[in-house]
Short mmCIF file of C-alpha atoms and ligand atoms in Angstrom, two decimals:
data_model
loop_
_atom_site.label_atom_id
_atom_site.label_comp_id
_atom_site.label_asym_id
_atom_site.label_seq_id
_atom_site.Cartn_x
_atom_site.Cartn_y
_atom_site.Cartn_z
CA MET A 1 18.32 15.66 4.14
CA GLY A 2 14.73 14.29 3.57
CA LYS A 3 13.06 11.03 5.28
CA ASP A 4 12.85 7.47 4.48
CA ILE A 5 9.19 6.25 4.24
CA LEU A 6 9.92 2.47 4.49
CA SER A 7 6.91 1.78 6.83
CA MET A 8 3.54 3.25 8.05
CA LEU A 9 5.41 3.78 11.34
CA ASP A 10 7.49 6.44 9.50
CA VAL A 11 4.34 8.59 8.78
CA LYS A 12 2.98 8.12 12.20
CA ASP A 13 3.18 11.65 13.10
CA ASN A 14 2.06 13.14 9.71
CA LEU A 15 -0.38 10.61 8.42
CA GLY A 16 -3.38 13.12 8.85
CA ALA A 17 -1.45 15.85 7.02
CA LEU A 18 -0.44 13.42 4.30
CA ILE A 19 -3.96 12.68 3.52
CA ALA A 20 -4.96 16.40 3.68
CA ASP A 21 -1.89 17.18 1.48
CA SER A 22 -3.23 14.50 -1.07
CA ILE A 23 -6.59 15.94 -1.17
CA ARG A 24 -5.16 19.29 -1.87
CA LEU A 25 -2.78 17.77 -4.57
CA LYS A 26 -5.82 16.00 -6.07
CA SER A 27 -7.74 19.41 -6.31
CA GLU A 28 -4.87 21.15 -8.10
CA VAL A 29 -4.58 18.37 -11.09
CA GLY A 30 -5.06 20.12 -14.39
CA LYS A 31 -4.93 23.61 -12.84
CA LYS A 32 -2.20 26.07 -13.75
CA SER A 33 0.42 26.55 -10.78
CA THR A 34 1.07 30.20 -9.52
CA LYS A 35 4.42 29.02 -8.23
CA LYS A 36 7.58 30.13 -9.99
CA SER A 37 9.02 26.61 -10.19
CA PRO A 38 7.35 23.18 -9.33
CA PRO A 39 8.30 21.52 -6.37
CA LEU A 40 10.46 18.88 -7.96
CA ALA A 41 12.12 20.82 -10.39
CA HIS A 42 15.68 19.56 -11.35
CA LYS A 43 15.09 16.44 -8.92
CA ASN A 44 15.71 13.02 -10.38
CA ILE A 45 14.07 9.92 -8.95
CA ALA A 46 15.36 6.37 -9.31
CA LEU A 47 12.30 3.80 -9.61
CA LEU A 48 14.14 0.59 -8.52
CA PHE A 49 11.84 -2.49 -8.87
CA GLU A 50 12.67 -5.93 -8.13
CA LYS A 51 9.35 -7.16 -8.84
CA PRO A 52 6.59 -6.28 -11.59
CA SER A 53 4.38 -3.46 -11.38
CA LEU A 54 1.51 -1.59 -13.00
CA ARG A 55 0.01 0.99 -10.56
CA THR A 56 3.07 1.73 -8.49
CA LYS A 57 5.52 2.17 -11.50
CA ALA A 58 3.03 4.34 -13.52
CA SER A 59 1.76 6.44 -10.83
CA PHE A 60 5.12 7.16 -9.42
CA SER A 61 6.39 8.21 -12.74
CA VAL A 62 3.30 10.33 -13.56
CA ALA A 63 3.71 11.87 -10.09
CA VAL A 64 7.09 12.91 -10.52
CA GLU A 65 6.59 14.32 -13.88
CA GLN A 66 3.47 16.38 -12.61
CA LEU A 67 5.53 17.55 -9.80
CA GLY A 68 8.33 18.77 -12.42
CA GLY A 69 10.93 16.24 -11.91
CA SER A 70 12.23 13.41 -13.61
CA SER A 71 12.25 9.65 -13.10
CA THR A 72 14.49 6.58 -14.33
CA TYR A 73 13.01 3.19 -14.07
CA MET A 74 15.31 0.37 -13.39
CA GLY A 75 13.39 -3.04 -13.60
CA PRO A 76 14.07 -6.67 -12.17
CA GLU A 77 16.56 -7.33 -15.11
CA GLU A 78 19.00 -4.29 -14.06
CA VAL A 79 18.38 -4.33 -10.42
CA GLN A 80 19.49 -7.84 -9.03
CA ILE A 81 20.24 -6.28 -5.67
CA GLY A 82 21.75 -8.91 -3.37
CA LYS A 83 22.94 -11.02 -6.38
CA ARG A 84 24.87 -8.57 -8.56
CA GLU A 85 25.36 -5.94 -5.90
CA ALA A 86 25.14 -5.53 -2.24
CA PRO A 87 22.21 -3.37 -1.17
CA SER A 88 24.56 -1.00 0.67
CA ASP A 89 26.59 -0.39 -2.33
CA ALA A 90 23.62 0.15 -4.42
CA GLY A 91 22.19 2.69 -1.94
CA LYS A 92 25.51 4.60 -1.88
CA VAL A 93 26.06 4.49 -5.64
CA LEU A 94 22.38 5.82 -6.57
CA SER A 95 22.71 8.57 -4.00
CA ARG A 96 25.45 10.13 -5.99
CA TYR A 97 23.06 10.32 -9.10
CA PHE A 98 19.53 10.80 -7.75
CA ASP A 99 17.65 12.71 -5.19
CA ALA A 100 15.30 9.98 -3.90
CA ILE A 101 14.92 6.25 -4.47
CA VAL A 102 11.52 4.67 -4.80
CA TYR A 103 12.24 0.86 -4.25
CA ARG A 104 10.04 -2.26 -4.61
CA ALA A 105 11.89 -5.40 -3.21
CA PHE A 106 11.35 -8.88 -2.12
CA SER A 107 12.69 -8.35 1.31
CA HIS A 108 12.12 -5.79 3.99
CA SER A 109 15.55 -6.04 5.33
CA THR A 110 17.10 -5.24 1.86
CA VAL A 111 15.04 -1.99 1.82
CA VAL A 112 16.28 -1.16 5.31
CA GLU A 113 19.84 -1.96 4.29
CA LEU A 114 19.88 0.05 1.08
CA ALA A 115 18.20 3.14 2.78
CA GLU A 116 20.54 2.94 5.78
CA ALA A 117 23.44 3.26 3.25
CA ALA A 118 21.69 5.86 0.98
CA SER A 119 22.28 9.50 1.80
CA ILE A 120 18.93 10.38 0.15
CA PRO A 121 15.30 9.54 0.96
CA VAL A 122 14.13 5.99 0.01
CA ILE A 123 10.22 5.32 -0.35
CA ASN A 124 9.10 1.73 0.12
CA ALA A 125 7.10 0.78 -2.96
CA LEU A 126 6.17 -2.73 -1.60
CA ASP A 127 8.14 -5.38 0.25
CA ASP A 128 7.30 -8.61 1.84
CA LEU A 129 6.41 -6.82 5.17
CA GLU A 130 4.63 -3.62 3.96
CA HIS A 131 3.09 -1.54 1.33
CA PRO A 132 2.84 1.87 2.80
CA CYS A 133 2.15 3.95 -0.43
CA GLN A 134 -1.01 1.55 -0.93
CA ALA A 135 -2.23 2.27 2.43
CA VAL A 136 -2.00 6.09 2.29
CA GLY A 137 -3.76 6.02 -0.93
CA ASP A 138 -6.36 3.71 0.49
CA LEU A 139 -6.99 6.03 3.44
CA LEU A 140 -7.39 8.95 1.14
CA THR A 141 -9.99 6.99 -0.91
CA ILE A 142 -11.94 5.82 2.41
CA ASN A 143 -11.93 9.51 3.54
CA GLU A 144 -13.21 10.62 0.29
CA LYS A 145 -16.04 8.06 0.00
CA LYS A 146 -17.09 8.01 3.70
CA GLY A 147 -16.41 11.64 4.59
CA GLY A 148 -13.93 10.50 7.32
CA LEU A 149 -11.92 7.94 8.68
CA ARG A 150 -12.36 7.93 12.68
CA GLY A 151 -14.75 5.12 13.87
CA LYS A 152 -15.21 3.74 10.57
CA LYS A 153 -14.79 -0.16 10.23
CA LEU A 154 -12.56 -1.83 7.57
CA ALA A 155 -13.01 -5.56 7.20
CA TYR A 156 -9.77 -7.01 5.71
CA ILE A 157 -10.63 -10.42 4.40
CA GLY A 158 -7.81 -12.86 3.13
CA ASP A 159 -4.05 -13.21 3.36
CA GLY A 160 -2.32 -11.30 6.43
CA ASN A 161 0.31 -9.91 3.96
CA ASN A 162 2.11 -6.60 3.24
CA VAL A 163 -1.07 -4.73 2.28
CA CYS A 164 -2.75 -5.91 5.38
CA ASN A 165 0.10 -4.94 7.70
CA SER A 166 0.40 -1.45 6.28
CA LEU A 167 -3.53 -1.05 6.46
CA LEU A 168 -3.42 -2.18 10.04
CA LEU A 169 -0.74 0.40 11.13
CA GLY A 170 -2.45 3.24 8.96
CA CYS A 171 -5.86 2.28 10.60
CA ALA A 172 -4.38 2.29 13.95
CA ILE A 173 -2.61 5.46 13.64
CA ILE A 174 -5.76 7.40 12.20
CA GLY A 175 -8.40 5.83 14.61
CA MET A 176 -10.21 3.81 12.28
CA ASP A 177 -11.31 0.20 13.26
CA MET A 178 -9.88 -2.81 11.49
CA MET A 179 -10.98 -6.46 11.71
CA VAL A 180 -8.67 -8.88 9.78
CA ALA A 181 -10.23 -12.26 8.96
CA SER A 182 -7.55 -14.84 7.82
CA PRO A 183 -6.76 -18.60 8.15
CA SER A 184 -4.92 -19.27 11.31
CA ASN A 185 -1.56 -19.94 9.48
CA HIS A 186 -1.88 -16.65 7.44
CA LYS A 187 -2.51 -14.07 10.05
CA PRO A 188 -0.75 -10.50 9.77
CA ASN A 189 2.54 -10.26 11.07
CA GLN A 190 2.59 -10.57 14.91
CA ASP A 191 4.85 -7.56 15.70
CA ILE A 192 2.86 -5.29 13.33
CA VAL A 193 -0.53 -6.52 15.03
CA LEU A 194 1.20 -5.76 18.50
CA LYS A 195 2.31 -2.26 17.38
CA ALA A 196 -0.88 -1.69 15.74
CA GLU A 197 -2.85 -2.43 19.23
CA GLU A 198 -0.40 -0.12 20.83
CA LEU A 199 -1.17 2.83 18.60
CA ALA A 200 -4.92 1.95 18.57
CA LYS A 201 -4.95 2.68 22.58
CA VAL A 202 -3.72 6.20 21.85
CA SER A 203 -6.17 6.82 18.63
CA GLY A 204 -9.20 4.92 20.03
CA ALA A 205 -9.15 2.49 17.20
CA LYS A 206 -10.30 -0.98 17.51
CA ILE A 207 -8.00 -3.69 16.04
CA GLU A 208 -8.95 -7.34 15.84
CA VAL A 209 -7.61 -10.46 14.19
CA VAL A 210 -10.24 -13.21 13.84
CA THR A 211 -10.56 -16.24 11.47
CA ASN A 212 -14.14 -15.83 10.48
CA PRO A 213 -14.70 -13.80 7.36
CA PHE A 214 -18.38 -12.93 8.19
CA LYS A 215 -17.54 -11.93 11.54
CA ALA A 216 -15.25 -9.43 10.12
CA ALA A 217 -17.50 -8.29 7.39
CA GLU A 218 -20.55 -7.54 10.07
CA ASP A 219 -21.26 -3.97 9.96
CA ALA A 220 -18.09 -2.85 8.14
CA ASP A 221 -17.98 0.45 6.25
CA VAL A 222 -15.22 -1.03 3.95
CA VAL A 223 -14.77 -4.75 2.77
CA TYR A 224 -11.12 -5.18 1.45
CA THR A 225 -9.27 -8.15 0.12
CA ASP A 226 -5.99 -8.91 -1.84
CA VAL A 227 -4.42 -11.60 -3.63
CA TRP A 228 -3.88 -14.77 -1.74
CA VAL A 229 -0.64 -15.45 -3.29
CA SER A 230 1.73 -12.49 -3.20
CA MET A 231 4.72 -11.75 -5.48
CA GLY A 232 7.52 -14.38 -4.31
CA GLN A 233 5.11 -16.87 -3.03
CA GLU A 234 4.20 -18.66 -6.28
CA ALA A 235 5.36 -21.94 -4.86
CA GLU A 236 2.77 -21.85 -2.40
CA LYS A 237 -0.14 -21.13 -4.84
CA GLU A 238 -1.82 -24.57 -4.89
CA ALA A 239 -1.82 -24.97 -1.10
CA LYS A 240 -2.93 -21.42 -0.38
CA GLU A 241 -5.79 -21.46 -2.77
CA LYS A 242 -7.26 -24.47 -1.10
CA VAL A 243 -7.06 -22.90 2.28
CA PHE A 244 -8.40 -19.55 1.49
CA MET A 245 -11.40 -20.67 -0.69
CA PRO A 246 -13.80 -19.89 2.30
CA TYR A 247 -12.27 -16.24 2.46
CA GLN A 248 -13.46 -15.34 -1.17
CA VAL A 249 -15.47 -12.29 -0.93
CA THR A 250 -18.92 -12.67 -2.40
CA PRO A 251 -22.15 -10.94 -2.41
CA ARG A 252 -22.81 -13.01 0.75
CA THR A 253 -19.89 -11.24 2.46
CA MET A 254 -21.06 -8.05 1.21
CA ALA A 255 -24.48 -8.44 2.60
CA LYS A 256 -22.97 -8.69 6.06
CA ALA A 257 -21.61 -5.27 5.93
CA LYS A 258 -23.50 -2.18 6.11
CA ALA A 259 -25.78 -1.30 3.35
CA ASP A 260 -23.60 1.32 1.79
CA ALA A 261 -20.41 -0.40 2.31
CA VAL A 262 -17.82 -0.39 -0.33
CA PHE A 263 -15.50 -2.89 -1.69
CA MET A 264 -11.79 -2.13 -2.12
CA HIS A 265 -8.71 -4.33 -3.73
CA CYS A 266 -5.33 -2.92 -4.20
CA LEU A 267 -5.20 -4.69 -7.56
CA PRO A 268 -4.20 -6.76 -9.52
CA ALA A 269 -6.89 -8.96 -8.57
CA HIS A 270 -8.10 -12.47 -9.58
CA ARG A 271 -11.73 -12.90 -10.26
CA GLY A 272 -13.06 -16.29 -9.03
CA LEU A 273 -10.26 -16.55 -6.39
CA GLU A 274 -10.19 -13.95 -3.61
CA VAL A 275 -13.26 -11.99 -5.15
CA LEU A 276 -16.21 -12.89 -7.27
CA SER A 277 -16.62 -10.62 -10.36
CA GLU A 278 -20.09 -9.74 -9.13
CA VAL A 279 -18.38 -7.76 -6.25
CA ILE A 280 -15.41 -6.32 -7.88
CA ASP A 281 -17.49 -5.31 -11.08
CA GLY A 282 -20.48 -4.37 -9.08
CA GLU A 283 -21.96 -1.07 -7.94
CA LYS A 284 -20.21 -1.27 -4.48
CA SER A 285 -16.66 -1.51 -5.89
CA ILE A 286 -14.35 1.41 -5.74
CA VAL A 287 -11.16 -0.15 -6.97
CA PHE A 288 -10.45 2.23 -9.89
CA ASP A 289 -11.07 5.32 -7.76
CA GLN A 290 -8.62 3.56 -5.21
CA ALA A 291 -5.94 2.95 -8.03
CA GLU A 292 -6.21 6.54 -9.15
CA ASN A 293 -5.62 7.70 -5.58
CA ARG A 294 -2.27 6.05 -5.69
CA LEU A 295 -1.23 8.93 -7.78
CA HIS A 296 -2.32 11.78 -5.63
CA ALA A 297 -1.04 10.22 -2.25
CA GLN A 298 2.41 9.44 -3.86
CA LYS A 299 2.84 13.07 -4.73
CA ALA A 300 2.16 13.88 -1.09
CA ILE A 301 4.69 11.13 -0.10
CA LEU A 302 7.27 12.50 -2.32
CA LEU A 303 7.00 15.72 -1.13
CA ALA A 304 6.97 14.84 2.53
CA SER A 305 9.86 12.70 2.17
CA MET A 306 12.07 15.16 0.05
CA GLN A 307 11.22 18.14 2.10
N1 LIG B 401 -1.42 -2.11 -6.05
C1 LIG B 401 -0.30 -2.04 -6.46
O1 LIG B 401 0.79 -1.95 -5.87
O2 LIG B 401 -0.12 -2.55 -7.93
P1 LIG B 401 1.19 -2.83 -8.63
O3 LIG B 401 1.82 -4.13 -8.15
O4 LIG B 401 0.69 -3.03 -10.20
O5 LIG B 401 2.13 -1.86 -8.58
N1 LIG B 402 0.07 -8.56 -1.72
C1 LIG B 402 0.44 -8.34 -3.04
C2 LIG B 402 0.24 -6.73 -3.39
C3 LIG B 402 0.31 -6.43 -4.75
C4 LIG B 402 0.08 -5.05 -4.99
C5 LIG B 402 1.73 -8.66 -3.52
O1 LIG B 402 2.77 -8.41 -2.60
O2 LIG B 402 2.13 -9.32 -4.39
#
């Protein structure tokens, strides 16, 4: 049983509950549980990573342990799905040992293929299309810092990548406005934008994709950026860095946003490229609270998916 969480669309109906649960789980850290057995007692979770990770790997292993379960990390060396092994075979095999799979992959289609073959829940730990665990953690952080989500404005400035796609869906589901500013050849995935616009009609969110970074930052509550070159795109580094320079988040960008705006970045960050150190190391930056919240949000994600 259980439920795959491969996209923000998989939490469309319970995103508010996931955030509420994350808040509760965060408040319980360090407190003695009154329950007889922890929620993931005797559960084993596979952490399957085709790409490097600091936050996702570390926060998932700590989350599983704090929930009373155990995890096994398999990194790029061992994984080699698609080369050494068909994704469907890997999904079937791991289902015989584990109770859930947390999977970071190059391609979204591999995640879907492995999840379809697996008989246990699969959680997307980032692929080329989405990073849902990041978006849930980020909404938890914004909710915490801004005292709510509905009607707030997130300006995403930079590459229309996996993180941007998941934030678009998350904001559209929850009723938060989001304006993306990216170069015209690096806009977010068109199907995701259409889906976000459709969801926004129901939630009342405003979703817009523009090319002018200052227009996006105008009156924003949150200014968000991510790397210009995602994992797997290393060959495009030189070309992308030239195109993206006008999208660098600087104190001038932050000055367009609300006076109490915060700066967010999923990390890892490159100071001097997508953001200046004055901003990411400045007083408006909440990137380390944001990174911490991955832990709390992923606990809620694990529980929701393994219910
Ligand atoms: N933000 C994030 O997912 O970081 P890692 O790539 O280090 O896991
Ligand atoms: N967009 C980045 C996010 C890293 C957490 C990447 O895919 O590399």
